[in-house]
Short mmCIF file of C-alpha atoms in Angstrom, two decimals:
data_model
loop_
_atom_site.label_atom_id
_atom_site.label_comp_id
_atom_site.label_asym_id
_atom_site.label_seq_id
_atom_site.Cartn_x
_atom_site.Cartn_y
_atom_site.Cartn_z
CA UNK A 361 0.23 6.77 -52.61
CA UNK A 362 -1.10 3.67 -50.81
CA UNK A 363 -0.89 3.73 -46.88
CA UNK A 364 1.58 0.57 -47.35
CA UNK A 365 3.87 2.74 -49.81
CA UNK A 366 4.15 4.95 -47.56
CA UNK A 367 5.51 2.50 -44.77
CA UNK A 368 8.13 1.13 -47.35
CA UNK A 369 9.40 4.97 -48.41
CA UNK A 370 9.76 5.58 -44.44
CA UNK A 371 11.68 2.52 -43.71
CA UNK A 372 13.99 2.83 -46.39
CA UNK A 373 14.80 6.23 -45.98
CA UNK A 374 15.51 5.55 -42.07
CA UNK A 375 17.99 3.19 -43.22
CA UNK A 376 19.79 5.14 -44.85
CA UNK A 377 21.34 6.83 -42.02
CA UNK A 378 20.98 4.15 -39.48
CA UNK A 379 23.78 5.62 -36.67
CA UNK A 380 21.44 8.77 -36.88
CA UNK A 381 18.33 7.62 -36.15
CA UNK A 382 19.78 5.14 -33.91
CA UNK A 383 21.48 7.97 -31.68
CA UNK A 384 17.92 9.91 -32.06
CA UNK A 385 16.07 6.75 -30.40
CA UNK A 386 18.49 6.23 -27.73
CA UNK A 387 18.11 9.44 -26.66
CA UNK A 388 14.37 9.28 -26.68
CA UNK A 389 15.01 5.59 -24.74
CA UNK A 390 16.94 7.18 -21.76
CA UNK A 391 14.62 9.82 -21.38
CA UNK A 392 11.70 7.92 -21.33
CA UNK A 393 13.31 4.99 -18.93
CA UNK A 394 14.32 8.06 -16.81
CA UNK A 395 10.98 9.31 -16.75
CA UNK A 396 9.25 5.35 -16.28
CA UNK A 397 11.56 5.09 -13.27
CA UNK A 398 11.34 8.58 -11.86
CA UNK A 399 7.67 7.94 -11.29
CA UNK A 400 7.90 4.83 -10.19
CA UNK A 401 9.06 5.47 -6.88
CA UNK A 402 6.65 7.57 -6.14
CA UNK A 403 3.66 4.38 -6.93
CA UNK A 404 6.07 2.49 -5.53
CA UNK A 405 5.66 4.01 -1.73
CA UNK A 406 2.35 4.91 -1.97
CA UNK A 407 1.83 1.21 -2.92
CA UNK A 408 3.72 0.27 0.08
CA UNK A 409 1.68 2.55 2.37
CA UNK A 410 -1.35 1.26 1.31
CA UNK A 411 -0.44 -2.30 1.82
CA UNK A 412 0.84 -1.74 5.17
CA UNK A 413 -2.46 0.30 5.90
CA UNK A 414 -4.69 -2.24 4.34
CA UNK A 415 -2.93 -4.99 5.98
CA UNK A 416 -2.54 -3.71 9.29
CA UNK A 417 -6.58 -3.18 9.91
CA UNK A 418 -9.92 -4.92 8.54
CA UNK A 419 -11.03 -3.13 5.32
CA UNK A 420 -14.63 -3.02 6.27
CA UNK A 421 -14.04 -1.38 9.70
CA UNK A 422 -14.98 2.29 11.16
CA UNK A 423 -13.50 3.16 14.15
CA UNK A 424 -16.15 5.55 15.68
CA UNK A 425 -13.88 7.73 17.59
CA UNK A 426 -16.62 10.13 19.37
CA UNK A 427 -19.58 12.21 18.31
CA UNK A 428 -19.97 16.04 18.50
CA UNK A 429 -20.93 18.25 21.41
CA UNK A 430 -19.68 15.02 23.99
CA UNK A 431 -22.46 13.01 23.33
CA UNK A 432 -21.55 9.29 24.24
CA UNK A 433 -21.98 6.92 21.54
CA UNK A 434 -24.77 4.68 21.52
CA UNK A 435 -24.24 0.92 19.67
CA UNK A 436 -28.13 1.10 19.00
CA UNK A 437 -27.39 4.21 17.08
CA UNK A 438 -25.02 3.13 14.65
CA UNK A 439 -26.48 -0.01 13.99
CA UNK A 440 -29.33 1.48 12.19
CA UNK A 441 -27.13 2.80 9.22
CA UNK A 442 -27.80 0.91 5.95
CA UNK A 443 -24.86 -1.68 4.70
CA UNK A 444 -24.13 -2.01 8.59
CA UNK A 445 -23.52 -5.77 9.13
CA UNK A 446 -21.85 -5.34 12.87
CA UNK A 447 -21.35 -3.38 15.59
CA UNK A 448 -18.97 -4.47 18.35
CA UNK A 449 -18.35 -2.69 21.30
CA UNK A 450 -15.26 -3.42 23.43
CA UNK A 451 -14.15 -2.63 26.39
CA UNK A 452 -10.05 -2.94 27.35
CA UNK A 453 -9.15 -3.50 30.78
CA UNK A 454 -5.79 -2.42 31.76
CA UNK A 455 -5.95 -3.43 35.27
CA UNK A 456 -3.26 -6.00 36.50
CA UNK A 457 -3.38 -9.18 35.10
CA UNK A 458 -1.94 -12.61 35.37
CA UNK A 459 -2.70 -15.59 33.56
CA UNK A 460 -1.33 -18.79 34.59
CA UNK A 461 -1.04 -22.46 32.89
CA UNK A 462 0.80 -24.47 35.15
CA UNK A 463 4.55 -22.86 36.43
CA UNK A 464 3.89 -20.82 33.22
CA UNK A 465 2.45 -16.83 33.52
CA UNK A 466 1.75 -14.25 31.41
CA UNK A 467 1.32 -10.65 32.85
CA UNK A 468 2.09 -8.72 29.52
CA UNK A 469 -1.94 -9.33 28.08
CA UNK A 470 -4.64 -6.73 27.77
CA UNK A 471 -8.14 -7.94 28.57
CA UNK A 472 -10.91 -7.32 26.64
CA UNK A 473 -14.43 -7.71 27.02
CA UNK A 474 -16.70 -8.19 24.26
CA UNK A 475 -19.88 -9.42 22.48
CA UNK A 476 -18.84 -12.75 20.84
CA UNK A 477 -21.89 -12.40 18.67
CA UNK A 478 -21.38 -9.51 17.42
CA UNK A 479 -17.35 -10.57 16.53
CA UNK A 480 -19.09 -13.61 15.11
CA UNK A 481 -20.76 -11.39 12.43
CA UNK A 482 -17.65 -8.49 12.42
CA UNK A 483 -15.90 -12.18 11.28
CA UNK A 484 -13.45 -12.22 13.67
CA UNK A 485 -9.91 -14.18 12.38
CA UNK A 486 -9.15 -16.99 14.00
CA UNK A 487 -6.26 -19.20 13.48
CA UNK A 488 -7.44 -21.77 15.47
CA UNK A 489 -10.63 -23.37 17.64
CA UNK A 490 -13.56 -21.07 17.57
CA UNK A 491 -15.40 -17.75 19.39
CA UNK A 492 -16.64 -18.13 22.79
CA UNK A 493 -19.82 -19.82 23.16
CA UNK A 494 -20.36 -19.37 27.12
CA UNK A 495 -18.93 -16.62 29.86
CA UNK A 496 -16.70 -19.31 31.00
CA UNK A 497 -14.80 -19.13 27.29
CA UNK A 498 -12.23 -16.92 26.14
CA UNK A 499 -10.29 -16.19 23.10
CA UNK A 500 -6.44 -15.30 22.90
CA UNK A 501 -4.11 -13.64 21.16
CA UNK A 502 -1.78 -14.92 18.80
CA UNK A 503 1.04 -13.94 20.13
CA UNK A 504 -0.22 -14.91 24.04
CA UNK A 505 1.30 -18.68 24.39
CA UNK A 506 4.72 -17.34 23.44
CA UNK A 507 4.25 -14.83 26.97
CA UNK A 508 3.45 -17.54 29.08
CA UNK A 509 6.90 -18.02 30.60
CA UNK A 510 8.54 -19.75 33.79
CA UNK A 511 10.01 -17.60 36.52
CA UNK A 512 13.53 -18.86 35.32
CA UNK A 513 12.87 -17.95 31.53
CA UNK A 514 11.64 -14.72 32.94
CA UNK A 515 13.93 -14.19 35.19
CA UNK A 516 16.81 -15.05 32.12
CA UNK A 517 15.20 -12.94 29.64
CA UNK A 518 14.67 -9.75 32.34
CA UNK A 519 18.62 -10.23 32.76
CA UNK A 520 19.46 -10.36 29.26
CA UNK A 521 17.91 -6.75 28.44
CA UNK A 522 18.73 -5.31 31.15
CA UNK A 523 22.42 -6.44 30.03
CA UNK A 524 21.34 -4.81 26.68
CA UNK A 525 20.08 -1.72 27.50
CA UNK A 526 16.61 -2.92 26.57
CA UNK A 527 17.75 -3.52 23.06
CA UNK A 528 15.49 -6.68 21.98
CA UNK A 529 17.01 -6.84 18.91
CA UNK A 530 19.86 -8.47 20.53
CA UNK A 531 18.09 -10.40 22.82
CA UNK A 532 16.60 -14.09 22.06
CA UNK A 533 13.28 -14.46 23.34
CA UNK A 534 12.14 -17.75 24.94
CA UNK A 535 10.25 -19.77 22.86
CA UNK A 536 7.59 -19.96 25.71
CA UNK A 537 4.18 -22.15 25.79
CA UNK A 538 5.03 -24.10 22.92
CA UNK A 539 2.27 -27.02 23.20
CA UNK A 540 -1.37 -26.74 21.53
CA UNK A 541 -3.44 -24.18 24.15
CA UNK A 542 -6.66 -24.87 22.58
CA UNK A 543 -9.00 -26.52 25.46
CA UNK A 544 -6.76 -25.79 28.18
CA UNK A 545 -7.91 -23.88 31.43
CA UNK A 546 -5.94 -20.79 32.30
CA UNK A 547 -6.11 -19.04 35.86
CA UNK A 548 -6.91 -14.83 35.41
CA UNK A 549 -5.90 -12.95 38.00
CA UNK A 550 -7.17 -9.14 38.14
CA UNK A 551 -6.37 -6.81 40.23
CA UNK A 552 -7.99 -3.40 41.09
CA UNK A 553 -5.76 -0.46 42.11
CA UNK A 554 -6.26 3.12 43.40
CA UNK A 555 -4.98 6.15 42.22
CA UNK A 556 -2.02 5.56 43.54
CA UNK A 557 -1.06 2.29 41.92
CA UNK A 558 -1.35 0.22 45.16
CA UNK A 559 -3.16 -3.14 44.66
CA UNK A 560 -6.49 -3.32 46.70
CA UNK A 561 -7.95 -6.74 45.79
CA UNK A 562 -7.15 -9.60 43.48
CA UNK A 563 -9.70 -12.24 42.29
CA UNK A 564 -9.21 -14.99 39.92
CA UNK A 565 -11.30 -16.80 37.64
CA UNK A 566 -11.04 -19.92 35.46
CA UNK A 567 -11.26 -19.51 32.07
CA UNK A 568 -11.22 -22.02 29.15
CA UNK A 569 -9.00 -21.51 25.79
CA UNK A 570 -11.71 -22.24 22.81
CA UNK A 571 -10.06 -19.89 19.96
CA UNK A 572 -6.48 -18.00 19.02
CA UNK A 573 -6.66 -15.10 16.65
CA UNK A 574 -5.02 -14.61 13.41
CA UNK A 575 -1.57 -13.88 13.00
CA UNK A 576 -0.72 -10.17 12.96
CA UNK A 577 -0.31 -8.91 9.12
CA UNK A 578 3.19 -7.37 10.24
CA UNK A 579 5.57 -9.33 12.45
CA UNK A 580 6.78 -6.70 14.90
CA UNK A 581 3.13 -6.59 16.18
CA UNK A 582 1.92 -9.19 19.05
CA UNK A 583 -1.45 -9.93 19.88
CA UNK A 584 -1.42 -11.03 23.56
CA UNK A 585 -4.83 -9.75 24.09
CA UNK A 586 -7.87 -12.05 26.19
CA UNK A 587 -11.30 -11.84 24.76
CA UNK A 588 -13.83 -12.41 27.60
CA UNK A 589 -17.15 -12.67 26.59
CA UNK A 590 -19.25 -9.46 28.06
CA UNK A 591 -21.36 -11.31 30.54
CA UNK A 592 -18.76 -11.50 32.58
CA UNK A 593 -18.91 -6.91 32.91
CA UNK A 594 -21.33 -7.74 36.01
CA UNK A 595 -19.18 -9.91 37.64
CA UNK A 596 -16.12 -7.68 36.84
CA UNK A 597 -17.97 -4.26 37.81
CA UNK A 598 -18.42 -6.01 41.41
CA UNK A 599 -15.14 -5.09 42.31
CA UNK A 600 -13.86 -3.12 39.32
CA UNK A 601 -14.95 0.65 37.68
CA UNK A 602 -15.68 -0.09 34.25
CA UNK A 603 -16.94 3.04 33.62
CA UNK A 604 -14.25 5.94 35.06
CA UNK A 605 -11.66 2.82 36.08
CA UNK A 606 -8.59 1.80 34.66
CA UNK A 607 -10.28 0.94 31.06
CA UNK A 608 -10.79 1.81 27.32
CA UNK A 609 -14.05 1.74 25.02
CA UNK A 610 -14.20 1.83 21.48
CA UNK A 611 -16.86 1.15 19.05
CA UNK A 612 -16.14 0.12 15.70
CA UNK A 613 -18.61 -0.42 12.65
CA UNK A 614 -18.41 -3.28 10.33
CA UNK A 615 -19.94 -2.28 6.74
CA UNK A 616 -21.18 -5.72 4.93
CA UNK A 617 -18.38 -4.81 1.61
CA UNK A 618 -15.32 -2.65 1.28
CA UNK A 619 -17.51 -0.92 -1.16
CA UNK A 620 -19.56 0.18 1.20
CA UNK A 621 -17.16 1.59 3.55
CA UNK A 622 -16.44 5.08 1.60
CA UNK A 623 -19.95 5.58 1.90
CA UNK A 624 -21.21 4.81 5.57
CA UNK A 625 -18.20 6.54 6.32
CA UNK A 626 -19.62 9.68 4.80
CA UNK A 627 -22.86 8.92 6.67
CA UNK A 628 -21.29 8.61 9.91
CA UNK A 629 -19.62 12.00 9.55
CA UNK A 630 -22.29 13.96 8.13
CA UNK A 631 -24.50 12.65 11.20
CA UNK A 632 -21.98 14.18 13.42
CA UNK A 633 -19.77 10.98 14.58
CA UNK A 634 -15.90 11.24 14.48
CA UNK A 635 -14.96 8.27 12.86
CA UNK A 636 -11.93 6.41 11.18
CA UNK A 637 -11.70 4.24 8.49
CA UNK A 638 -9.09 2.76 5.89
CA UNK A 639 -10.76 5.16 3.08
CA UNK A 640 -9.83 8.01 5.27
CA UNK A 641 -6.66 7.13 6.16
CA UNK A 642 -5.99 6.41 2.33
CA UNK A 643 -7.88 9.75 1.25
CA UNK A 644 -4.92 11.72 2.30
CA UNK A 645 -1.90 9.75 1.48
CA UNK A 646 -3.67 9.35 -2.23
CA UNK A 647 -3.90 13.37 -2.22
CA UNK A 648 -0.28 13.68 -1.35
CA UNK A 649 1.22 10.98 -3.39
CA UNK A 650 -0.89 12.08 -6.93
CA UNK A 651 0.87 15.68 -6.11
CA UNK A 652 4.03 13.94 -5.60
CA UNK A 653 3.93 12.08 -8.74
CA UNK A 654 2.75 14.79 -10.95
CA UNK A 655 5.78 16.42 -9.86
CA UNK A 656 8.02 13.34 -10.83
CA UNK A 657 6.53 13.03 -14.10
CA UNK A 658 7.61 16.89 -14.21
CA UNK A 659 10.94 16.42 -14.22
CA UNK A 660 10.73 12.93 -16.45
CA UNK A 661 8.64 15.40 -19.25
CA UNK A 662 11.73 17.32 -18.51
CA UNK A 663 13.82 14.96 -19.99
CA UNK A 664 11.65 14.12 -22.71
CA UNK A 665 11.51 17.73 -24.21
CA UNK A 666 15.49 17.85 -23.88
CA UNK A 667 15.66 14.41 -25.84
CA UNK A 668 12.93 16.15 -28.26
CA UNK A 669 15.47 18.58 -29.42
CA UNK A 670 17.43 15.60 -31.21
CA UNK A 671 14.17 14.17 -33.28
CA UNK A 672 13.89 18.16 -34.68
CA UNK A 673 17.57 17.74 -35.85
CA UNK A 674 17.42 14.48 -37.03
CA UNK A 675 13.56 15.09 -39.08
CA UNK A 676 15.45 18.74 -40.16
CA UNK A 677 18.48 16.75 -41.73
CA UNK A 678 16.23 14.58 -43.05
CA UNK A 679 14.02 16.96 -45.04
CA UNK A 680 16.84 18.66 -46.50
CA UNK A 681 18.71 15.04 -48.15
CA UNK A 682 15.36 14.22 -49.00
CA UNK A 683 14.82 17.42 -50.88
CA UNK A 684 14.91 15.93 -54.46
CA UNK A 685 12.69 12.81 -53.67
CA UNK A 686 10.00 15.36 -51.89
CA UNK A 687 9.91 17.36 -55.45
CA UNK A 688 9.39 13.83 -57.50
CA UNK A 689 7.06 12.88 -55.09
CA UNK A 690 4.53 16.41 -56.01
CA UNK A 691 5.70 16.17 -59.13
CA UNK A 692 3.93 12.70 -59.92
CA UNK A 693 0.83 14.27 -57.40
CA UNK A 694 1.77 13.67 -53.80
CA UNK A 695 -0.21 15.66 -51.90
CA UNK A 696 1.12 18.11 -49.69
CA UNK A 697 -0.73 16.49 -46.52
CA UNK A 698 0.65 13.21 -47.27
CA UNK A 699 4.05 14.57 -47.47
CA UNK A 700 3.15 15.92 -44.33
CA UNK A 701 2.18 12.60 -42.85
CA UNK A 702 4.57 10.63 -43.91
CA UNK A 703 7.44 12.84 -41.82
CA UNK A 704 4.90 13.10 -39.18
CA UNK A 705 5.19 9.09 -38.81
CA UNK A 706 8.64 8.52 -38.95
CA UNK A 707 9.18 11.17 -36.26
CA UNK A 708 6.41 9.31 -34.03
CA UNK A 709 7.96 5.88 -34.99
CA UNK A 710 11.09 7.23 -33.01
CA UNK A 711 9.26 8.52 -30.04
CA UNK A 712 7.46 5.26 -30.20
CA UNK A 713 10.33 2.81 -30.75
CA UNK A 714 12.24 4.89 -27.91
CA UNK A 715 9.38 4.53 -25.58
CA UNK A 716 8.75 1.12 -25.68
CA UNK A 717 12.61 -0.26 -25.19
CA UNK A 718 12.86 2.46 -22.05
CA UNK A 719 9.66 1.04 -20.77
CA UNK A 720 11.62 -2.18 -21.32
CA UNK A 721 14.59 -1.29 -19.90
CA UNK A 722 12.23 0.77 -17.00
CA UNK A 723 10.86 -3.07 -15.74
CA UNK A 724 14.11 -4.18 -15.81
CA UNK A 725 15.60 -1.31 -13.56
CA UNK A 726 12.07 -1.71 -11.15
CA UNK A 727 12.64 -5.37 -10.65
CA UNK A 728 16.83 -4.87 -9.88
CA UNK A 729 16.30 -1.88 -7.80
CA UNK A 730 13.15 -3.68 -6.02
CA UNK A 731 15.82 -6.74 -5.11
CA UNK A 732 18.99 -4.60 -4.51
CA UNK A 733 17.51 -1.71 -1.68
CA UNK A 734 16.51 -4.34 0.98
CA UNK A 735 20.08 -5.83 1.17
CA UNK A 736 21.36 -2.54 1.04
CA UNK A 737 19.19 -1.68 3.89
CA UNK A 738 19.80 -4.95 5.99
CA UNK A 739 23.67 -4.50 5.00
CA UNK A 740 23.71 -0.38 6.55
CA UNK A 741 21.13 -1.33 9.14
CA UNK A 742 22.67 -4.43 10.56
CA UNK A 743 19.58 -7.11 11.97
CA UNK A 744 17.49 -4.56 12.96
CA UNK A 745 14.15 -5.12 11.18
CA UNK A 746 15.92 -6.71 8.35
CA UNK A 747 13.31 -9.59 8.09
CA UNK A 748 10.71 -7.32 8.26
CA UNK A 749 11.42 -5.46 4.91
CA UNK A 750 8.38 -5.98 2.38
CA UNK A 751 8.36 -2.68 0.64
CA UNK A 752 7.59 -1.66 -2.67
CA UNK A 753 10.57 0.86 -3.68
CA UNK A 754 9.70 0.64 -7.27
CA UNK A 755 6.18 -0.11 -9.26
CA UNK A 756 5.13 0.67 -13.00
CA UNK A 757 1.11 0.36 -13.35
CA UNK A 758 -0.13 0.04 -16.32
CA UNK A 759 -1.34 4.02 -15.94
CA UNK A 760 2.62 4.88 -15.99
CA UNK A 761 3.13 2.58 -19.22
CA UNK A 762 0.82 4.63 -21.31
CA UNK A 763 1.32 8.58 -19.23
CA UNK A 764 4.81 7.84 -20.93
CA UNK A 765 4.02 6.36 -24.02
CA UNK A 766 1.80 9.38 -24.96
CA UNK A 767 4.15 11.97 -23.80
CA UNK A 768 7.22 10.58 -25.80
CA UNK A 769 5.23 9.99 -28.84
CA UNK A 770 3.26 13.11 -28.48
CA UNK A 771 6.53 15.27 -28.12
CA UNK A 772 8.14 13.19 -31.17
CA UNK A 773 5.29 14.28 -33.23
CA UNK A 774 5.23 17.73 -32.21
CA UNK A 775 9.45 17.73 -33.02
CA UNK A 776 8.56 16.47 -36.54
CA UNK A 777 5.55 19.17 -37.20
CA UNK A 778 7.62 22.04 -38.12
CA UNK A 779 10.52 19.77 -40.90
CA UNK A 780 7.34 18.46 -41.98
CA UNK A 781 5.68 21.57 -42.45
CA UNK A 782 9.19 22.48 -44.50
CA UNK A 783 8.80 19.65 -46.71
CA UNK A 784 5.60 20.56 -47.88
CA UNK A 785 6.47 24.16 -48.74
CA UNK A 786 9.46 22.72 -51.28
CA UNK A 787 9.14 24.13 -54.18
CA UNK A 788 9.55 21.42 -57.37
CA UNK A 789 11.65 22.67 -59.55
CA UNK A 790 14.00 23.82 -56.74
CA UNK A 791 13.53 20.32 -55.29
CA UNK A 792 14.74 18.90 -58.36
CA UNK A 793 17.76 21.07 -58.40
CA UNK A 794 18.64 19.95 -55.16
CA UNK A 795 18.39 23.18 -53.85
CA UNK A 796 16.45 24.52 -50.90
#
């Protein structure tokens, strides 16, 4: 019997009892749609966890955190690494600090100091102008123009959280410095205090606007920082302790491609440096989510099996009112094993034809529970954070599409083995008799 024969024998036979099979691959449909969507949500977060952690940092950075027995960590050190394309160093004042543009100040910025070369080849993000070329040139924050307030906006907006418990949510921040910075001179005032808090001595410097960073990836994050080129340390450690003072230094590594990151990573640890990086953080959320799904696709296999148990019913019903044609068929020379095979196909067909409309119907339940969650969320939640809602509740890879595919046909065909088995032991002249 010719492979196409046996199609033709499989289709018409199916239609036959149409309701039947049609009840068998709905069942296998909702199972597999259950399972599709079960396991979704599990990619789904860990996608959105990896976005936000991806987004939130440079992909090619190492934050070297320390090194073992207390050593201090020495920039010529790591720069000797292979696939190292920068090393910045930065130090992060958090002394007092003013910045004034006209009857505008700012006193909510963080002032770092920093080799402008070396963010030159870390490619530092700007949004506009350019890095620092002199001492006398400084680099700002995103988020730094909308600080620089008058006394009566801050004043206004001091009054308004205080009237709302500090709840900014309900607040509406002035729109601040609203002009282009770039090119404009700012007044810095630091001050130096003791361990008591108390303000020694102030001085102020002049400092010229020649670049804003890159907008933060997530919008409750501001970026009021002010990059001062480094060779102004000597004039800053002449009345401030940068080195047991009021400030911060970190040292982060720039590999020269993402692909390289896993990898000097390793390097950097086995050499005894504590260090950070966005494969680390990812190493254990990827651990904990591939647990996580296996356990969802559990419970989806779960269903599977249970919808199983209908295919075995429908393939068993289906060997016994086939019982004469299986005797004609060895009694012109059917072989047993294509006997065999052809029962073997139509119960995979099912599991097939079941798998692919859930996957269908799986998409379809991804994209509308994707769209409905965040107004759900906004609606219990009321403003708060509302704008900021980018997650991924629900996401089908490609992996998922075929995981499911092979376990629903797999467990079809393992349904049909045993009626299939069955029809190959019918004996002819029984068969012929109608008679099992």
């Amino acid at each position: 019997m010719r492979f196409k024969d046996q199609i033709h024998f499989i289709r018409r036979n199916m239609k036959k009892n149409r309701l039947r099979v049609f009840m068998t691959v709905l069942a296998t449909t909702m199972a597999c749609a259950f399972l599709v969507v079960l396991a979704s949500v599990g990619f789904g977060i860990q996608k959105t966890i990896t976005d936000i952690t991806m987004s939130q940092q440079i992909v090619t950075e190492i934050n070297v955190l320390g090194q073992e027995n207390g050593k201090a960590v020495k920039k010529s050190d790591l720069e000797k690494y292979k696939n190292v394309k920068s090393v910045v160093e930065r130090t992060q004042v958090y002394e007092p600090n003013k910045a004034s543009l006209g009857n505008r100040t700012n006193e909510d910025s963080a002032i770092v100091l920093t080799n402008m070369n070396d963010e030159v080849k870390a490619n530092m993000e700007l949004d506009q102008g350019r890095v620092a070329r002199t001492e006398n040139e400084i680099v700002v924050g995103y988020d730094f123009a909308k600080n620089l307030l008058t006394k009566k906006e801050a004043d206004a907006y001091d009054k308004e959280l205080k009237d709302h418990q500090g709840d900014m949510s309900e607040v509406k921040k002035p729109k601040g410095y609203t002009k282009d910075l770039l090119n404009k001179t700012i007044q810095l005032s630091i001050s130096k205090t003791n361990k008591d808090g108390d303000v020694e001595k102030t001085k102020t410097y002049d400092f010229k606007v020649v670049g804003i960073t890159k907008k933060p990836s997530q919008d409750w994050i501001e970026d009021t920082n002010i990059f001062v080129s480094d060779q102004f340390k000597k004039d800053f450690s002449t009345f401030l302790d940068l080195k047991n003072g009021n400030v911060e230094k970190n040292i982060n590594v720039y590999a020269d491609k993402f692909e390289h990151v896993d990898q000097l990573t390793h390097d950097l640890t086995d050499d005894g440096f504590y260090v950070r990086s966005v494969t680390t953080e990812l190493k254990g959320v990827n651990t904990f989510f591939l647990v996580f799904k296996i356990g969802l696709i559990f419970v989806g296999f779960i269903a599977v099996v249970i919808s199983a148990i209908g295919i075995f019913n429908t393939m068993t019903m289906a060997v016994t009112e086939r019982t004469q044609e299986i005797g004609i068929m060895k009694a012109i020379g059917a072989s047993p094993s294509i006997i065999r095979r052809m029962f073997l196909m139509e119960s995979a067909y099912i599991g097939i034809l079941g798998s692919v409309i859930g996957i269908i119907i799986s998409y379809g339940v991804s994209f509308a529970v994707n769209l409905a969650v965040p107004v759900i969320l906004k609606a219990v939640g009321g403003n708060t954070g509302a704008e900021d809602l980018h997650y991924t509740f629900s996401y089908i890879p490609l992996s998922l599409v075929v995981i499911a595919v092979v376990i629903c046909a797999g467990v079809a065909v393992i349904s049909g083995m045993n009626p299939a088995r069955k029809a190959t032991k019918t004996d002819v002249l029984t068969a012929l008799r109608r008679e099992l």
